[in-house]
Tab-separated table of C-alpha atoms (C1' of nucleotides) in Angstrom:
chain	number	residue	atom	x	y	z
A	1	MET	CA	0.001	-0.007	-0.005
A	2	GLY	CA	1.468	3.368	-0.965
A	3	ASN	CA	3.425	2.510	-4.039
A	4	GLU	CA	0.216	3.032	-6.011
A	5	ILE	CA	1.059	6.699	-5.846
A	6	ILE	CA	4.403	6.016	-7.517
A	7	LYS	CA	2.700	3.931	-10.157
A	8	TYR	CA	0.285	6.800	-10.734
A	9	LEU	CA	2.988	9.479	-10.983
A	10	SER	CA	5.009	7.283	-13.311
A	11	LYS	CA	2.117	7.127	-15.757
A	12	TYR	CA	2.574	10.815	-16.503
A	13	THR	CA	6.076	11.838	-15.542
A	14	SER	CA	9.405	10.055	-15.581
A	15	LEU	CA	10.325	9.598	-11.970
A	16	SER	CA	13.914	8.692	-11.114
A	17	ASN	CA	14.266	5.755	-8.714
A	18	GLU	CA	15.824	8.144	-6.293
A	19	LEU	CA	12.928	10.581	-6.394
A	20	ALA	CA	10.455	7.702	-6.221
A	21	GLU	CA	12.153	6.557	-3.009
A	22	ILE	CA	11.960	10.056	-1.574
A	23	VAL	CA	8.298	10.524	-2.488
A	24	LEU	CA	7.429	7.143	-1.070
A	25	ALA	CA	9.339	7.756	2.152
A	26	SER	CA	7.733	11.164	2.702
A	27	THR	CA	4.212	10.125	1.822
A	28	ILE	CA	1.823	10.201	4.732
A	29	ILE	CA	-0.810	7.510	4.655
A	30	LYS	CA	-3.896	7.640	6.875
A	31	ASN	CA	-6.934	5.512	7.514
A	32	PHE	CA	-10.379	7.073	7.698
A	33	LYS	CA	-13.600	5.502	8.909
A	34	LYS	CA	-16.704	5.650	6.738
A	35	GLY	CA	-18.489	8.901	7.519
A	36	THR	CA	-15.368	10.930	8.190
A	37	ILE	CA	-15.666	14.519	6.994
A	38	LEU	CA	-12.312	15.559	5.525
A	39	LEU	CA	-13.456	19.036	4.612
A	40	LYS	CA	-16.587	21.025	5.291
A	41	GLU	CA	-18.152	24.312	4.367
A	42	GLY	CA	-16.418	27.233	6.065
A	43	ASP	CA	-13.139	25.372	6.527
A	44	ILE	CA	-9.898	26.451	4.978
A	45	SER	CA	-8.678	23.569	2.885
A	46	LYS	CA	-5.265	22.526	4.016
A	47	GLU	CA	-4.961	19.026	2.637
A	48	SER	CA	-5.096	17.243	-0.678
A	49	TYR	CA	-5.404	13.482	-0.982
A	50	PHE	CA	-4.864	10.484	-3.131
A	51	VAL	CA	-7.170	7.492	-2.795
A	52	LEU	CA	-5.367	4.226	-2.151
A	53	LYS	CA	-8.543	2.448	-1.068
A	54	GLY	CA	-12.140	3.491	-0.522
A	55	CYS	CA	-14.381	6.252	-1.812
A	56	VAL	CA	-14.643	9.946	-1.040
A	57	ARG	CA	-17.614	12.030	-2.106
A	58	SER	CA	-17.175	15.680	-2.946
A	59	TYR	CA	-20.313	17.778	-2.648
A	60	LEU	CA	-21.763	21.097	-1.645
A	61	ILE	CA	-24.969	22.357	-0.137
A	62	ASP	CA	-26.584	24.743	-2.599
A	63	ASN	CA	-29.764	26.353	-1.314
A	64	GLY	CA	-30.203	23.535	1.139
A	65	GLU	CA	-29.716	20.965	-1.589
A	66	ASP	CA	-26.933	18.390	-1.426
A	67	LYS	CA	-25.191	18.292	-4.828
A	68	THR	CA	-22.525	15.714	-5.569
A	69	LEU	CA	-19.553	17.074	-7.440
A	70	ASP	CA	-17.521	13.937	-7.730
A	71	PHE	CA	-16.787	10.453	-6.424
A	72	HIS	CA	-13.126	9.748	-5.872
A	73	THR	CA	-12.096	6.102	-5.815
A	74	GLU	CA	-8.905	4.053	-6.033
A	75	GLU	CA	-5.969	5.643	-7.839
A	76	GLN	CA	-7.623	9.063	-8.025
A	77	PRO	CA	-6.297	12.344	-6.642
A	78	ILE	CA	-8.506	14.688	-4.615
A	79	LEU	CA	-7.680	18.336	-5.058
A	80	PRO	CA	-10.119	20.511	-3.095
A	81	ILE	CA	-11.271	23.548	-5.044
A	82	SER	CA	-9.873	25.950	-2.481
A	83	TYR	CA	-6.753	23.932	-1.667
A	84	GLY	CA	-3.936	26.241	-0.750
A	85	LYS	CA	-6.190	29.279	-0.978
A	86	GLU	CA	-7.249	31.565	1.876
A	87	THR	CA	-10.922	31.471	0.913
A	88	LEU	CA	-13.434	29.461	2.893
A	89	SER	CA	-14.453	26.188	1.349
A	90	GLU	CA	-18.006	25.700	0.092
A	91	GLN	CA	-17.067	22.129	-0.663
A	92	TYR	CA	-17.485	19.072	1.534
A	93	LEU	CA	-15.406	15.912	1.363
A	94	GLU	CA	-16.769	12.797	3.030
A	95	CYS	CA	-15.459	9.258	3.131
A	96	ILE	CA	-18.460	7.195	2.095
A	97	GLU	CA	-16.457	4.030	2.689
A	98	ASP	CA	-13.643	3.151	5.077
A	99	SER	CA	-10.751	4.714	3.174
A	100	ILE	CA	-6.984	4.728	3.010
A	101	LEU	CA	-5.639	7.999	1.671
A	102	THR	CA	-2.321	9.703	1.225
A	103	VAL	CA	-2.454	13.137	2.828
A	104	ASN	CA	-0.625	16.143	1.562
A	105	THR	CA	-0.286	19.778	2.692
A	106	PRO	CA	1.038	22.931	1.024
A	107	GLU	CA	3.690	23.183	3.731
A	108	HIS	CA	4.850	19.662	3.059
A	109	GLU	CA	4.945	20.356	-0.669
A	110	ASN	CA	6.983	23.524	-0.246
A	111	GLU	CA	9.411	21.718	1.963
A	112	MET	CA	9.800	19.072	-0.695
A	113	PHE	CA	10.278	21.687	-3.422
A	114	LEU	CA	13.098	23.263	-1.467
A	115	LYS	CA	14.803	19.990	-0.707
A	116	TYR	CA	14.244	18.373	-4.088
A	117	PRO	CA	13.742	20.937	-6.826
A	118	GLN	CA	13.028	18.207	-9.390
A	119	PHE	CA	9.889	17.490	-7.408
A	120	GLU	CA	8.477	20.842	-8.459
A	121	SER	CA	8.526	19.669	-12.042
A	122	VAL	CA	6.715	16.466	-11.098
A	123	CYS	CA	3.983	18.446	-9.393
A	124	ARG	CA	3.640	20.948	-12.202
A	125	ILE	CA	3.165	18.120	-14.684
A	126	MET	CA	0.691	16.336	-12.423
A	127	THR	CA	-1.368	19.507	-12.049
A	128	GLU	CA	-1.381	19.907	-15.823
A	129	VAL	CA	-2.574	16.325	-16.200
A	130	MET	CA	-5.293	16.867	-13.640
A	131	MET	CA	-6.330	20.065	-15.386
A	132	SER	CA	-6.553	18.267	-18.685
A	133	ASN	CA	-8.562	15.393	-17.211
A	134	PHE	CA	-10.833	17.779	-15.449
A	135	GLN	CA	-11.444	19.784	-18.601
A	136	GLU	CA	-12.444	16.557	-20.303
A	137	SER	CA	-14.948	15.784	-17.540
A	138	PHE	CA	-16.470	19.198	-17.965
A	139	VAL	CA	-16.768	18.770	-21.730
A	140	ASN	CA	-18.295	15.400	-21.164
A	141	PHE	CA	-20.829	16.787	-18.763
A	142	LYS	CA	-21.661	19.792	-20.898
A	143	THR	CA	-22.165	17.882	-24.125
A	144	THR	CA	-24.254	14.979	-22.847
A	145	SER	CA	-27.736	14.341	-21.534
A	146	PRO	CA	-28.423	12.812	-18.127
A	147	GLU	CA	-29.168	9.502	-19.891
A	148	GLU	CA	-25.864	9.582	-21.731
A	149	ARG	CA	-24.061	10.422	-18.490
A	150	TYR	CA	-25.685	7.478	-16.746
A	151	LEU	CA	-24.709	5.122	-19.563
A	152	PHE	CA	-21.191	6.567	-19.467
A	153	ILE	CA	-20.906	5.737	-15.767
A	154	LEU	CA	-22.348	2.276	-16.394
A	155	LYS	CA	-19.625	1.663	-18.953
A	156	ASN	CA	-16.652	3.432	-17.393
A	157	ARG	CA	-17.163	3.216	-13.654
A	158	PRO	CA	-19.590	0.344	-13.175
A	159	ASP	CA	-18.328	-0.162	-9.609
A	160	LEU	CA	-19.881	3.148	-8.595
A	161	LEU	CA	-23.370	1.692	-8.978
A	162	GLN	CA	-22.518	-0.849	-6.310
A	163	ARG	CA	-20.747	1.553	-4.039
A	164	VAL	CA	-22.868	4.661	-4.130
A	165	PRO	CA	-26.541	5.259	-3.224
A	166	LEU	CA	-28.662	6.210	-6.211
A	167	PHE	CA	-29.806	9.528	-4.781
A	168	GLN	CA	-26.171	10.638	-4.593
A	169	LEU	CA	-25.500	9.346	-8.068
A	170	ALA	CA	-28.564	11.276	-9.229
A	171	SER	CA	-27.182	14.610	-8.107
A	172	TYR	CA	-23.826	13.682	-9.600
A	173	LEU	CA	-25.593	13.250	-12.955
A	174	GLY	CA	-27.489	16.501	-12.494
A	175	LEU	CA	-30.853	14.900	-11.697
A	176	LYS	CA	-33.348	14.470	-8.910
A	177	PRO	CA	-33.572	10.955	-7.487
A	178	GLU	CA	-37.084	10.552	-8.903
A	179	SER	CA	-35.824	11.330	-12.380
A	180	LEU	CA	-32.939	8.876	-12.170
A	181	SER	CA	-35.452	6.253	-11.072
A	182	ARG	CA	-37.587	6.925	-14.144
A	183	LEU	CA	-34.538	7.094	-16.393
A	184	ARG	CA	-33.457	3.652	-15.245
A	185	LYS	CA	-36.946	2.277	-15.738
A	186	ARG	CA	-37.081	3.744	-19.220
A	187	LEU	CA	-33.763	2.149	-20.145
A	188	VAL	CA	-34.903	-1.275	-18.982
A	189	LYS	CA	-38.148	-0.912	-20.920
A	190	ASN	CA	-36.750	0.440	-24.189
A	191	LYS	CA	-33.345	-1.104	-24.415
A	192	ARG	CA	-33.710	-4.165	-22.208
A	193	LEU	CA	-30.806	-2.866	-20.172
B	1	MET	CA	0.670	45.857	-24.580
B	2	GLY	CA	2.277	42.755	-23.079
B	3	ASN	CA	2.773	43.791	-19.516
B	4	GLU	CA	-0.794	42.684	-18.844
B	5	ILE	CA	0.662	39.216	-18.565
B	6	ILE	CA	2.995	40.383	-15.820
B	7	LYS	CA	0.052	42.042	-14.076
B	8	TYR	CA	-1.841	38.798	-14.366
B	9	LEU	CA	0.978	36.614	-13.064
B	10	SER	CA	1.593	39.030	-10.191
B	11	LYS	CA	-1.973	38.588	-8.996
B	12	TYR	CA	-1.227	35.033	-8.039
B	13	THR	CA	2.505	34.676	-7.578
B	14	SER	CA	5.234	36.959	-6.356
B	15	LEU	CA	7.337	37.718	-9.398
B	16	SER	CA	10.770	39.270	-8.871
B	17	ASN	CA	11.492	42.286	-11.051
B	18	GLU	CA	14.240	40.290	-12.666
B	19	LEU	CA	11.928	37.385	-13.564
B	20	ALA	CA	9.275	39.808	-14.730
B	21	GLU	CA	11.808	41.324	-17.127
B	22	ILE	CA	12.769	37.912	-18.408
B	23	VAL	CA	9.157	36.775	-18.909
B	24	LEU	CA	8.317	40.010	-20.632
B	25	ALA	CA	11.344	39.839	-22.921
B	26	SER	CA	10.683	36.238	-23.913
B	27	THR	CA	6.966	36.626	-24.444
B	28	ILE	CA	5.878	36.256	-28.033
B	29	ILE	CA	2.947	38.457	-29.010
B	30	LYS	CA	1.013	37.900	-32.215
B	31	ASN	CA	-1.917	39.509	-33.994
B	32	PHE	CA	-4.726	37.391	-35.383
B	33	LYS	CA	-7.496	38.426	-37.719
B	34	LYS	CA	-11.085	37.673	-36.870
B	35	GLY	CA	-11.876	34.220	-38.183
B	36	THR	CA	-8.416	32.780	-37.583
B	37	ILE	CA	-8.535	29.172	-36.485
B	38	LEU	CA	-5.835	28.619	-33.841
B	39	LEU	CA	-6.610	24.987	-33.322
B	40	LYS	CA	-8.890	22.520	-35.044
B	41	GLU	CA	-10.085	18.947	-34.684
B	42	GLY	CA	-7.379	16.468	-35.529
B	43	ASP	CA	-4.534	18.876	-34.780
B	44	ILE	CA	-1.953	18.313	-32.145
B	45	SER	CA	-2.148	21.266	-29.790
B	46	LYS	CA	1.273	22.941	-29.659
B	47	GLU	CA	0.400	26.364	-28.338
B	48	SER	CA	-1.263	27.973	-25.363
B	49	TYR	CA	-2.292	31.609	-25.284
B	50	PHE	CA	-3.115	34.590	-23.199
B	51	VAL	CA	-5.603	37.168	-24.460
B	52	LEU	CA	-4.276	40.702	-24.477
B	53	LYS	CA	-7.105	41.942	-26.697
B	54	GLY	CA	-9.983	40.325	-28.526
B	55	CYS	CA	-12.030	37.185	-28.090
B	56	VAL	CA	-11.358	33.528	-28.790
B	57	ARG	CA	-14.097	30.956	-28.835
B	58	SER	CA	-13.383	27.395	-27.799
B	59	TYR	CA	-15.779	24.800	-29.181
B	60	LEU	CA	-16.141	21.326	-30.536
B	61	ILE	CA	-18.306	19.577	-33.100
B	62	ASP	CA	-20.307	16.884	-31.348
B	63	ASN	CA	-22.445	14.791	-33.691
B	64	GLY	CA	-22.409	17.586	-36.206
B	65	GLU	CA	-23.392	20.116	-33.556
B	66	ASP	CA	-21.272	23.107	-32.727
B	67	LYS	CA	-20.968	23.360	-28.941
B	68	THR	CA	-19.237	26.335	-27.370
B	69	LEU	CA	-16.994	25.437	-24.446
B	70	ASP	CA	-15.782	28.888	-23.551
B	71	PHE	CA	-15.222	32.438	-24.568
B	72	HIS	CA	-11.772	33.807	-23.733
B	73	THR	CA	-11.453	37.562	-23.500
B	74	GLU	CA	-8.988	40.121	-22.190
B	75	GLU	CA	-6.700	38.965	-19.345
B	76	GLN	CA	-7.690	35.313	-19.719
B	77	PRO	CA	-5.403	32.388	-20.411
B	78	ILE	CA	-6.265	29.779	-23.043
B	79	LEU	CA	-5.048	26.303	-22.208
B	80	PRO	CA	-6.165	23.806	-24.866
B	81	ILE	CA	-7.407	20.553	-23.394
B	82	SER	CA	-4.794	18.504	-25.212
B	83	TYR	CA	-1.993	21.063	-24.863
B	84	GLY	CA	1.337	19.312	-24.571
B	85	LYS	CA	-0.281	15.894	-25.110
B	86	GLU	CA	0.173	13.574	-28.086
B	87	THR	CA	-3.531	13.051	-28.568
B	88	LEU	CA	-5.434	14.641	-31.400
B	89	SER	CA	-7.512	17.655	-30.452
B	90	GLU	CA	-11.292	17.483	-30.607
B	91	GLN	CA	-11.341	21.152	-29.675
B	92	TYR	CA	-11.437	24.155	-31.953
B	93	LEU	CA	-10.142	27.605	-31.124
B	94	GLU	CA	-11.317	30.509	-33.264
B	95	CYS	CA	-10.683	34.233	-32.966
B	96	ILE	CA	-14.155	35.689	-33.189
B	97	GLU	CA	-12.657	39.188	-33.112
B	98	ASP	CA	-9.344	40.595	-34.281
B	99	SER	CA	-7.144	39.490	-31.389
B	100	ILE	CA	-3.770	40.099	-29.836
B	101	LEU	CA	-2.452	37.078	-28.002
B	102	THR	CA	0.704	35.938	-26.323
B	103	VAL	CA	1.744	32.586	-27.751
B	104	ASN	CA	3.456	29.882	-25.798
B	105	THR	CA	4.827	26.403	-26.597
B	106	PRO	CA	5.926	23.442	-24.468
B	107	GLU	CA	9.408	23.767	-26.010
B	108	HIS	CA	9.621	27.397	-25.068
B	109	GLU	CA	8.418	26.602	-21.547
B	110	ASN	CA	10.966	23.839	-21.086
B	111	GLU	CA	13.720	26.120	-22.305
B	112	MET	CA	12.654	28.678	-19.727
B	113	PHE	CA	12.501	26.085	-16.963
B	114	LEU	CA	16.085	25.088	-17.701
B	115	LYS	CA	17.383	28.611	-17.847
B	116	TYR	CA	15.328	30.015	-14.982
B	117	PRO	CA	14.313	27.290	-12.533
B	118	GLN	CA	12.227	29.782	-10.500
B	119	PHE	CA	9.980	29.988	-13.524
B	120	GLU	CA	8.861	26.434	-12.996
B	121	SER	CA	7.383	27.490	-9.688
B	122	VAL	CA	5.524	30.357	-11.303
B	123	CYS	CA	4.021	28.014	-13.870
B	124	ARG	CA	3.107	25.393	-11.293
B	125	ILE	CA	1.243	27.984	-9.264
B	126	MET	CA	-0.473	29.390	-12.303
B	127	THR	CA	-1.654	25.957	-13.349
B	128	GLU	CA	-3.011	25.412	-9.848
B	129	VAL	CA	-4.841	28.740	-10.045
B	130	MET	CA	-6.306	27.830	-13.446
B	131	MET	CA	-7.314	24.462	-12.088
B	132	SER	CA	-9.092	26.078	-9.162
B	133	ASN	CA	-10.887	28.623	-11.367
B	134	PHE	CA	-11.855	25.937	-13.771
B	135	GLN	CA	-13.277	23.759	-11.016
B	136	GLU	CA	-15.362	26.714	-9.916
B	137	SER	CA	-16.741	27.128	-13.452
B	138	PHE	CA	-17.688	23.496	-13.491
B	139	VAL	CA	-19.438	23.736	-10.175
B	140	ASN	CA	-21.232	26.843	-11.306
B	141	PHE	CA	-22.430	25.092	-14.471
B	142	LYS	CA	-23.414	21.928	-12.682
B	143	THR	CA	-25.397	23.587	-9.939
B	144	THR	CA	-27.349	26.122	-11.991
B	145	SER	CA	-30.169	26.178	-14.515
B	146	PRO	CA	-29.803	27.710	-17.973
B	147	GLU	CA	-31.686	30.775	-16.738
B	148	GLU	CA	-29.360	31.202	-13.769
B	149	ARG	CA	-26.361	30.783	-16.077
B	150	TYR	CA	-27.690	33.479	-18.360
B	151	LEU	CA	-28.238	35.864	-15.491
B	152	PHE	CA	-24.757	35.055	-14.249
B	153	ILE	CA	-23.261	36.072	-17.586
B	154	LEU	CA	-25.413	39.174	-17.646
B	155	LYS	CA	-23.998	40.127	-14.289
B	156	ASN	CA	-20.388	39.012	-14.565
B	157	ARG	CA	-19.523	39.267	-18.237
B	158	PRO	CA	-22.046	41.689	-19.669
B	159	ASP	CA	-19.650	42.542	-22.497
B	160	LEU	CA	-20.138	39.035	-23.911
B	161	LEU	CA	-23.702	39.871	-24.910
B	162	GLN	CA	-22.377	42.640	-27.140
B	163	ARG	CA	-19.490	40.624	-28.523
B	164	VAL	CA	-20.914	37.222	-29.130
B	165	PRO	CA	-23.822	36.067	-31.298
B	166	LEU	CA	-26.727	34.650	-29.283
B	167	PHE	CA	-26.668	31.242	-30.952
B	168	GLN	CA	-23.110	30.763	-29.763
B	169	LEU	CA	-23.984	32.026	-26.314
B	170	ALA	CA	-26.847	29.547	-26.312
B	171	SER	CA	-24.613	26.530	-26.774
B	172	TYR	CA	-22.273	27.959	-24.158
B	173	LEU	CA	-25.206	27.970	-21.705
B	174	GLY	CA	-26.202	24.460	-22.757
B	175	LEU	CA	-29.247	25.483	-24.778
B	176	LYS	CA	-30.589	25.611	-28.325
B	177	PRO	CA	-30.881	29.103	-29.793
B	178	GLU	CA	-34.701	28.871	-29.760
B	179	SER	CA	-34.661	28.128	-26.063
B	180	LEU	CA	-32.386	31.037	-25.270
B	181	SER	CA	-34.729	33.233	-27.247
B	182	ARG	CA	-37.687	32.071	-25.193
B	183	LEU	CA	-35.698	32.348	-21.979
B	184	ARG	CA	-34.902	35.977	-22.741
B	185	LYS	CA	-38.541	36.691	-23.590
B	186	ARG	CA	-39.659	35.044	-20.370
B	187	LEU	CA	-37.237	37.192	-18.349
B	188	VAL	CA	-38.479	40.414	-19.937
B	189	LYS	CA	-42.079	39.410	-19.323
B	190	ASN	CA	-41.777	38.165	-15.749
B	191	LYS	CA	-39.016	40.268	-14.295
B	192	ARG	CA	-39.094	43.356	-16.525
B	193	LEU	CA	-35.456	42.648	-17.285
C	1	DA	C1'	-28.949	50.495	-52.626
C	2	DG	C1'	-30.468	45.862	-53.333
C	3	DC	C1'	-30.152	41.045	-52.703
C	4	DA	C1'	-28.623	36.991	-50.300
C	5	DT	C1'	-27.288	34.974	-46.200
C	6	DT	C1'	-27.148	34.591	-41.523
C	7	DT	C1'	-29.144	35.258	-37.153
C	8	DC	C1'	-32.976	35.698	-34.239
C	9	DT	C1'	-37.703	35.031	-33.004
C	10	DT	C1'	-42.227	32.819	-32.811
C	11	DA	C1'	-45.482	29.014	-32.767
C	12	DA	C1'	-47.194	24.244	-32.109
C	13	DC	C1'	-46.183	19.985	-30.409
C	14	DC	C1'	-43.583	16.430	-27.774
C	15	DC	C1'	-40.888	14.680	-24.133
C	16	DA	C1'	-37.993	14.552	-20.122
C	17	DA	C1'	-37.155	16.571	-15.678
C	18	DG	C1'	-39.108	18.976	-11.541
C	19	DT	C1'	-42.513	18.882	-7.882
C	20	DC	C1'	-45.447	16.931	-4.482
C	21	DA	C1'	-47.284	13.187	-2.257
C	22	DA	C1'	-47.786	8.405	-1.218
C	23	DT	C1'	-45.989	3.775	-1.119
C	24	DT	C1'	-42.685	0.112	-1.309
C	25	DT	C1'	-38.169	-1.592	-0.495
C	26	DT	C1'	-33.897	-1.640	1.819
C	27	DT	C1'	-30.946	-0.752	5.539
C	28	DA	C1'	-29.665	0.361	10.114
C	29	DT	C1'	-30.187	-0.286	15.035
C	30	DG	C1'	-31.751	-1.543	19.616
D	1	DC	C1'	-35.862	-10.138	14.800
D	2	DA	C1'	-38.693	-6.265	14.981
D	3	DT	C1'	-39.107	-1.692	14.286
D	4	DA	C1'	-37.697	2.766	12.767
D	5	DA	C1'	-35.294	5.308	9.426
D	6	DA	C1'	-33.489	5.920	4.963
D	7	DA	C1'	-33.631	5.092	0.157
D	8	DA	C1'	-35.973	4.059	-3.962
D	9	DT	C1'	-40.008	3.912	-6.694
D	10	DT	C1'	-44.462	5.301	-8.606
D	11	DG	C1'	-48.171	8.422	-10.050
D	12	DA	C1'	-50.308	12.874	-11.364
D	13	DC	C1'	-49.329	17.168	-12.736
D	14	DT	C1'	-46.420	21.321	-14.176
D	15	DT	C1'	-42.731	23.357	-16.563
D	16	DG	C1'	-39.002	24.201	-19.591
D	17	DG	C1'	-36.120	22.598	-23.368
D	18	DG	C1'	-35.897	20.062	-28.042
D	19	DT	C1'	-37.770	19.787	-32.674
D	20	DT	C1'	-39.554	21.404	-36.831
D	21	DA	C1'	-40.974	24.895	-39.643
D	22	DA	C1'	-41.865	29.514	-40.851
D	23	DG	C1'	-41.138	34.274	-40.875
D	24	DA	C1'	-38.749	38.637	-39.249
D	25	DA	C1'	-34.636	41.139	-38.450
D	26	DA	C1'	-29.925	41.998	-39.008
D	27	DT	C1'	-25.731	41.622	-41.526
D	28	DG	C1'	-22.711	40.979	-45.426
D	29	DC	C1'	-21.570	41.680	-50.096
D	30	DT	C1'	-21.129	43.441	-54.901
DNA sequence: AGCATTTCTTAACCCAAGTCAATTTTTATG
DNA sequence: CATAAAAATTGACTTGGGTTAAGAAATGCT
């Protein structure tokens, strides 16, 4: 447990064995019980994460309504919107399963940058990769209907349907639970899905 | 013209006078006529931009349908989704006004990083800022209705309504032109807007 | 200026999502 | 295991966006 983060970094940036050792040695891994709130509205976000095991839901309360922004599962980074900023978070992060996460802070990062300047490059590239992936998610959301989004999840993250309650999935897809219920019914009827 | 980019960088990162000079001296500024396509489907994206003057529309053709992803105007960076990646772009970038842009390439960046290692830090921070802003845009889009999005534009980027044809604004808001037309009519009727 | 093209608006109709309310199913908990 | 609570479904009704088609308004062009 823990070298997943090296595997992940290596996918996008060439990491020397030396630097891999350093990253691995300085990575903080923590366990969180299901239900743990990692970040809540009004907090200042001081940590970013990487999911080794489990599932973290990102959401916000908008006019009293709980709206899921994302589900983070194995091998995915979690970068809070206000991470490293002074502004108060509107975002919540909740472990919806027992989870094992690497935990990172701006202070820790800066320390690493000073000690190992090559690490700055790794982080810049990773942020660029995350930006690119995130842009793709946005495009995907913007150019598809709720039905297409549901089918996309079914195809690309089928595990989510087992791990996540439907009413949370609904808000993730931009729907009310009742509508997701009807959408699913419609699919079964029309396409024998 | 050109020191806007320094002003922009300085908003988010502390730039030494020396580094500011260097950035300014090595910044490439180009003029583009209205209608210029900076990036098109199938291209490999080799340039990122910063708008000094004008307007660049980002869009893609999805099932034959033109869908606007963003409008980039003065003081805004343009980071193509596939910038620096090997993958073929699905995205288009078009100057919808005569525009003055700074032009940047991965090669140029890497050169700068080698010569001026502090510049890597500037770029990392800028990418983090862009990531954060972009996440906020996504949240905004995901948690609002087309009407709310229209009112948001009206409030926060009123210039767009003068600069951009409504049918392009419609797809930006996630609507068909006919629906935007009705939406606007509805607003006038109900809220005397 | 005059004509063609593009953009914008309007109307009628359909369908999917929202709303509200009630019920069923599933899950948690003593 | 029984009961309460939470989650999911269903139904009736409203509303707003998509579709198609037509016409009006604005813009471009020679």
